Coordinates of C-alpha atoms in Angstrom, one line a residue:
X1 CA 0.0 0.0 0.0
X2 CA 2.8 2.4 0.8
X3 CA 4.5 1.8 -2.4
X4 CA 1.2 2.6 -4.5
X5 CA 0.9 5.5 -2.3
X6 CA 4.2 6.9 -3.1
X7 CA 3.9 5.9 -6.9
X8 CA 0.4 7.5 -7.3
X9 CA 2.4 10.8 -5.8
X10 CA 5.0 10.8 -7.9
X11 CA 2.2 10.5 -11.1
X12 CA -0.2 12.4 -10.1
X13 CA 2.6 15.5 -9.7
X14 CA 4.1 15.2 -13.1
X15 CA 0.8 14.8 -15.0
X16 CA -0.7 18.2 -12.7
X17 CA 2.6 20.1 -14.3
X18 CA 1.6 18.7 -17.8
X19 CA -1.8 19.2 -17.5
X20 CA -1.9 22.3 -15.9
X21 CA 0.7 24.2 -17.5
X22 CA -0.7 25.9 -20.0
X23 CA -3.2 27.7 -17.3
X24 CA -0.3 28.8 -14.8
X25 CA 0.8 32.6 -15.9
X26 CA 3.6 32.8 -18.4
X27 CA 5.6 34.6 -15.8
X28 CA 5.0 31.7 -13.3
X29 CA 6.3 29.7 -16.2
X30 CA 9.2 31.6 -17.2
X31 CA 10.0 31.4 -13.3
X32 CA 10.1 27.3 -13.4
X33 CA 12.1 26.9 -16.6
X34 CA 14.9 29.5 -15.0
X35 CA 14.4 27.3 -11.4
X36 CA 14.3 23.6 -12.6
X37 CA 18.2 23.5 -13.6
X38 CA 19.3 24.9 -9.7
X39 CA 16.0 22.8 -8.3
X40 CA 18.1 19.9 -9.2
X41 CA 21.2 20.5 -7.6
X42 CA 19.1 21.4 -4.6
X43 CA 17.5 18.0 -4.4
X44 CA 21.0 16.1 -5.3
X45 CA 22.6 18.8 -2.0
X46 CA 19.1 17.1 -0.1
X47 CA 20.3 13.5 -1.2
X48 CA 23.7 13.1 -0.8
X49 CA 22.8 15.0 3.3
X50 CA 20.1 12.1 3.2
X51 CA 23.1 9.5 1.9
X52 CA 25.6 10.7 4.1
X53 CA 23.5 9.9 7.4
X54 CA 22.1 6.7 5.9
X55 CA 26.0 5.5 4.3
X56 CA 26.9 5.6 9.1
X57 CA 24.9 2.5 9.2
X58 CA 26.7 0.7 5.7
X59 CA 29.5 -1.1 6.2
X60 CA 31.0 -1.5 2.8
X61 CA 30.7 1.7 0.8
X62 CA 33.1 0.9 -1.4
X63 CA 31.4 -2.0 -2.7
X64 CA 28.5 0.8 -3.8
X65 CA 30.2 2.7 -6.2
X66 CA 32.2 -0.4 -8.1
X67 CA 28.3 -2.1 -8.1
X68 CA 27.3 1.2 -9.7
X69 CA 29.9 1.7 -11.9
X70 CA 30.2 -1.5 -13.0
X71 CA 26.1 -1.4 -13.9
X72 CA 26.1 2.1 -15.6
X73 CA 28.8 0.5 -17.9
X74 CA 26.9 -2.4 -18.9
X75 CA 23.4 -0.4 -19.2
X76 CA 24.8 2.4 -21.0
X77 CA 26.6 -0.4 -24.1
X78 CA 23.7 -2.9 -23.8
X79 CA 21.6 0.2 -24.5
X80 CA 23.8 1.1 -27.4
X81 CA 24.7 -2.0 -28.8
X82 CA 20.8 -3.2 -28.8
X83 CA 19.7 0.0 -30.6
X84 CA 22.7 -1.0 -33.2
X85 CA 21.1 -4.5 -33.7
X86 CA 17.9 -3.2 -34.2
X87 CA 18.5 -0.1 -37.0
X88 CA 21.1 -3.0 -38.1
X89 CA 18.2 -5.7 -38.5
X90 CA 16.4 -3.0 -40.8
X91 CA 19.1 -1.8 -42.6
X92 CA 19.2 1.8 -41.3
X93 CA 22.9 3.6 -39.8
X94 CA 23.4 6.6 -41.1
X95 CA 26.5 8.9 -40.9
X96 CA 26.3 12.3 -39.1
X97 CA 28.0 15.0 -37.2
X98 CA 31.2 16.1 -36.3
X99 CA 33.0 16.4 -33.3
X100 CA 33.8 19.7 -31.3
X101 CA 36.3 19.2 -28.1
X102 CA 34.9 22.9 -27.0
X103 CA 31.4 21.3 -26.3
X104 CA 32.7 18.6 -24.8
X105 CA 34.5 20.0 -21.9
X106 CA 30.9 22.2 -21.9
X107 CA 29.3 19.0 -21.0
X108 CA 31.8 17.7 -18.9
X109 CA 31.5 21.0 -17.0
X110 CA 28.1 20.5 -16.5
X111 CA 28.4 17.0 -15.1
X112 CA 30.8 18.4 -12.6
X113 CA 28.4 20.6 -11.3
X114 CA 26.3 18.0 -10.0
X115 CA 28.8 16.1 -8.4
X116 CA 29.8 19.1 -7.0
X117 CA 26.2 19.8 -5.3
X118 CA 26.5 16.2 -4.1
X119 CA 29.8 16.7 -2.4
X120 CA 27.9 19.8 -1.0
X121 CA 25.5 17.9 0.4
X122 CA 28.2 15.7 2.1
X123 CA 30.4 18.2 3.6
X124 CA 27.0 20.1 5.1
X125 CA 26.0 17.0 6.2
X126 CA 29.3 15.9 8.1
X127 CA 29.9 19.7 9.6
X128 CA 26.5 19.8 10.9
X129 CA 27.0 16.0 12.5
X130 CA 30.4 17.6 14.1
X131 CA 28.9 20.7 15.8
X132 CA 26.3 18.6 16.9
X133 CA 23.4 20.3 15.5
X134 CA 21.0 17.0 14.5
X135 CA 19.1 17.8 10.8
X136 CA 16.8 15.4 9.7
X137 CA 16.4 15.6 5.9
X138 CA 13.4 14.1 3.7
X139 CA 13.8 14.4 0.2
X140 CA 10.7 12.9 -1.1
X141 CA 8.7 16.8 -0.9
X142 CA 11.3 18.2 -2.7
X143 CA 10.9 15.2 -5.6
X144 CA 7.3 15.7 -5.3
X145 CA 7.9 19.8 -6.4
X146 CA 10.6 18.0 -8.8
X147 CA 8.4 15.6 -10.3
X148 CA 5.6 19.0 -11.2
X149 CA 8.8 21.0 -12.5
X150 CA 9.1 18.4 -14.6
X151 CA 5.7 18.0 -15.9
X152 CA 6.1 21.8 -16.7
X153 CA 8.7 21.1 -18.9
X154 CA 7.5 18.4 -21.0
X155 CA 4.2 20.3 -21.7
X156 CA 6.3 22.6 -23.3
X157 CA 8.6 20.7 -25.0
X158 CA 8.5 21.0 -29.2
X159 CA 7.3 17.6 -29.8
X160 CA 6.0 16.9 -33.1
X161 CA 3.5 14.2 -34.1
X162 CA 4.8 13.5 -37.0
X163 CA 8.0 12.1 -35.7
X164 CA 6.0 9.4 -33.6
X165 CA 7.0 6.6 -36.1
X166 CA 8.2 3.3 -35.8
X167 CA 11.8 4.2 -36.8
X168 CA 12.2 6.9 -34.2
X169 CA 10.6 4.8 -31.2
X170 CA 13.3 1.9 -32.0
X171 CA 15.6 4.5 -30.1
X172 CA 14.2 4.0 -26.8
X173 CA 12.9 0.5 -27.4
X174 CA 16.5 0.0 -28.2
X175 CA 17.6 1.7 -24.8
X176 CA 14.2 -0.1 -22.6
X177 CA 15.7 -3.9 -23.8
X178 CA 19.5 -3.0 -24.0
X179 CA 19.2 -1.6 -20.6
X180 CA 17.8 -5.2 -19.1
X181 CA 20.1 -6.9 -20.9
X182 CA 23.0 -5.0 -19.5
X183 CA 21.0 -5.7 -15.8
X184 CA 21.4 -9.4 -16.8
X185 CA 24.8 -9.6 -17.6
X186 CA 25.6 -7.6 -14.7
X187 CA 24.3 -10.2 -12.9
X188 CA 26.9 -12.2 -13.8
X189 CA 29.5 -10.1 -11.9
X190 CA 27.4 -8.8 -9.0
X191 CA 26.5 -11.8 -6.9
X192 CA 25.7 -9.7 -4.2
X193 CA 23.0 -8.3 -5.8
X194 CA 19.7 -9.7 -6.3
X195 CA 18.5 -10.0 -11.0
X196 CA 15.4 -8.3 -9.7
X197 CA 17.0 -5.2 -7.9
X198 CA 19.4 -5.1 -10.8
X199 CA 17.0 -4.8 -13.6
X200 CA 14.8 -2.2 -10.8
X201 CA 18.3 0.2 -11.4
X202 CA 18.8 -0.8 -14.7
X203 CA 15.4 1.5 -15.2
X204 CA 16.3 4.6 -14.0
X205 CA 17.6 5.9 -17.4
X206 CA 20.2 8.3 -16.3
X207 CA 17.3 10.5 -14.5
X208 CA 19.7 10.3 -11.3
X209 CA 17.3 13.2 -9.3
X210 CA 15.0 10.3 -9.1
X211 CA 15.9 7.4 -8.9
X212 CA 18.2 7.4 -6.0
X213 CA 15.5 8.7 -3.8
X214 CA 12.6 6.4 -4.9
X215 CA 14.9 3.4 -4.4
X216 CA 15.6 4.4 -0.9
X217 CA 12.2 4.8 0.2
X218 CA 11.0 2.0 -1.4
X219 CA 13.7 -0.8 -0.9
X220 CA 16.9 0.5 1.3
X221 CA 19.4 3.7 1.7
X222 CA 22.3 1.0 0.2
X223 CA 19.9 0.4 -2.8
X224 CA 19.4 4.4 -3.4
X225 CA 23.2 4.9 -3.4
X226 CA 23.7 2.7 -6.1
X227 CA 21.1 3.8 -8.0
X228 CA 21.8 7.9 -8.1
X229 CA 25.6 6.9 -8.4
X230 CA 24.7 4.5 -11.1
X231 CA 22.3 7.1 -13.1
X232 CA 24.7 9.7 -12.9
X233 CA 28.3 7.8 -14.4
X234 CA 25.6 6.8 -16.7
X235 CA 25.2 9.8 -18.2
X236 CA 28.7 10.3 -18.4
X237 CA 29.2 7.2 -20.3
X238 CA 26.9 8.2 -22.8
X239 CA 28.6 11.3 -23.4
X240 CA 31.7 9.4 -24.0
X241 CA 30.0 7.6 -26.4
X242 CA 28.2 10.3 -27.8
X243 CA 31.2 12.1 -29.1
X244 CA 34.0 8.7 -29.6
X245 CA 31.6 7.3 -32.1
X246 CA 27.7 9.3 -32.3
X247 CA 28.9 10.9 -35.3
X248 CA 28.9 7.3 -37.2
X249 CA 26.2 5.9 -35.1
X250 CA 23.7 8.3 -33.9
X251 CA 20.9 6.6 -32.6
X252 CA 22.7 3.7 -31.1
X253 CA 24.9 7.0 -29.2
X254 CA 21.5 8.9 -28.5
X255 CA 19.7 5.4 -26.8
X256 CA 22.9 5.5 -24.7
X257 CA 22.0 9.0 -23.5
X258 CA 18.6 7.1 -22.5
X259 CA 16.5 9.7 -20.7
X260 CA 19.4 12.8 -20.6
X261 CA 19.0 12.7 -24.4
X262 CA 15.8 15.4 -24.2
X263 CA 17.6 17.8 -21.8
X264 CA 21.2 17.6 -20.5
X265 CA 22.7 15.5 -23.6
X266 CA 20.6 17.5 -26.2
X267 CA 23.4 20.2 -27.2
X268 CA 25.8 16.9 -27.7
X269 CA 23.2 15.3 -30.0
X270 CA 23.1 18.6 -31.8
X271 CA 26.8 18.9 -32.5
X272 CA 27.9 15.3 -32.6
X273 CA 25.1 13.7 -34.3
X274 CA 23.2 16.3 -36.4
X275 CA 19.6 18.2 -36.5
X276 CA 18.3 15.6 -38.1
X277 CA 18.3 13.4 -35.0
X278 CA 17.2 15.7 -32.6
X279 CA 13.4 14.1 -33.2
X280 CA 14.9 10.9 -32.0
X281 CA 16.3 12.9 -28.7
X282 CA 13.6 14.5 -28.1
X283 CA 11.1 11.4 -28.6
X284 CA 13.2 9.2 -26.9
X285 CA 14.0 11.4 -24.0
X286 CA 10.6 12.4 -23.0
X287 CA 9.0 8.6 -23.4
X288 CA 12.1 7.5 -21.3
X289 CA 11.8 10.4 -18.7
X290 CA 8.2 9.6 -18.2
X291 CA 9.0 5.9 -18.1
X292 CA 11.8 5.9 -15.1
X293 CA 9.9 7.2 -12.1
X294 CA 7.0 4.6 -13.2
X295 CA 9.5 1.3 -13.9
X296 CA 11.5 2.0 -11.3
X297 CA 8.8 2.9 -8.6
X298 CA 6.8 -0.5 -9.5
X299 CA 9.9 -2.8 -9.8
X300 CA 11.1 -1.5 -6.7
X301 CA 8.0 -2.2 -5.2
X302 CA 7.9 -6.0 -6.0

């Protein structure tokens, strides 16, 4: 009950930003779109506090961040290499793009900043511990205003209906099955943690706000580590991938970029793939960014 609870929250606050966003004031809206990018790095200062306190209790941190490393790898190529198969198995891999080393220390840059926020988070967390001043921090409200934000943004995001067709929807089909597969064969390595809990992270797509928090409060704090660390090296494997070989393979790079593809890996998709695959970002990115809270919410409910 308290996981269908939590889930029906998370839903019901990004379809009342979809749905409602075209009656809020444009100024109101302006406001969001300028907030969303620092909201984030809020909520990532809230989870790594909320980490810090939970990470006391775990006795082998280290073995978190080689699980999530090691899981973000394997999604992140499964996720390629399926999307491959699949343009492969109808005949379609164009060539695109070129590569600009300017935009990709841009993008590295950003990255940095939210690992930045989260060693933020960790520092407040451990001076606040030492001076003895007790803070108890719940990030769930500020996912809930999060999850809305969201809902803002995809309302007014330049979707077209014309490129809903079966050739553009391989991308994150490609990225859905690639990203299991990568779950399974992780499996392989990672004995210490359970297929289904695997395949539960697998789903998070990169959206890294998310998912570490929904994993902790549906499963464990060990769980949610993974998961945010997981989702965010992630993304920085796709970028890799996005500018070593997206210019020859574009789809297979952007189905890497999984749910980042719409927003944070959207300027890379531009420059190292082309225009003419920014329909595929865009479709894939908002299907997959819809998609994560839902899969991983219900799996990790299970």
């Amino acid at each position: 009950m308290q996981a269908f609870i939590l889930i029906s929250q998370l839903l019901l606050c990004l379809a009342a930003g979809y749905f409602f966003a075209k009656k809020i004031a444009s100024s109101l809206i302006k406001l969001s779109f300028k907030v969303l990018p620092y909201f984030s790095y809020l909520l990532l200062i809230g989870i790594s506090m909320e980490f810090t306190h939970a990470l006391e209790n775990i006795h082998d941190s280290s073995q978190i961040l080689s699980s999530a490393t090691a899981l973000a790898f394997f999604t992140t190529i499964g996720s390629f290499l399926c999307c491959f198969a699949l343009y492969k198995f109808i005949g379609i891999q164009p060539v695109s793009g070129k590569i600009s080393l300017t935009l990709l220390f841009k993008s590295f840059i950003s990255i940095s900043y939210a690992c930045i926020a989260l060693a933020v988070g960790f520092l407040l967390a451990k001076v606040l511990e030492n001076i003895g001043i007790p803070i108890q921090v719940n990030t769930w409200y500020l996912l809930l205003v999060f999850m809305f934000l969201i809902g803002l943004d995809l309302a007014f995001s330049p979707l077209d209906r014309s490129w809903l067709n079966f050739k553009i929807l391989l991308v994150p089909i490609g990225c859905i099955i690639g990203s299991i597969i990568g779950a399974l064969l992780c499996s392989i390595f990672l004995k210490q943690l359970q297929l289904k809990d695997l395949i539960m992270l697998s789903q998070g797509y990169g959206f890294y706000s998310m998912s570490g928090i929904v994993v902790s409060e549906l499963k464990n704090p060990a769980l949610g580590s993974i998961a945010l660390i997981n989702d965010l090296f992630r993304e920085i494997f796709a970028i890799i991938l996005m500018y070593c070989i997206g210019w020859r393979y574009p789809r297979s790079a952007i189905a890497s970029a999984a749910a980042t593809a719409m927003d944070v890996s959207l300027p890379m998709v531009k420059q190292a793939c082309g225009n003419d695959f920014i329909p595929h970002a865009m479709v894939s990115g908002f299907i997959l960014s819809i998609l994560a809270p839902i899969a991983v919410s219900v799996l990790a409910a299970l």
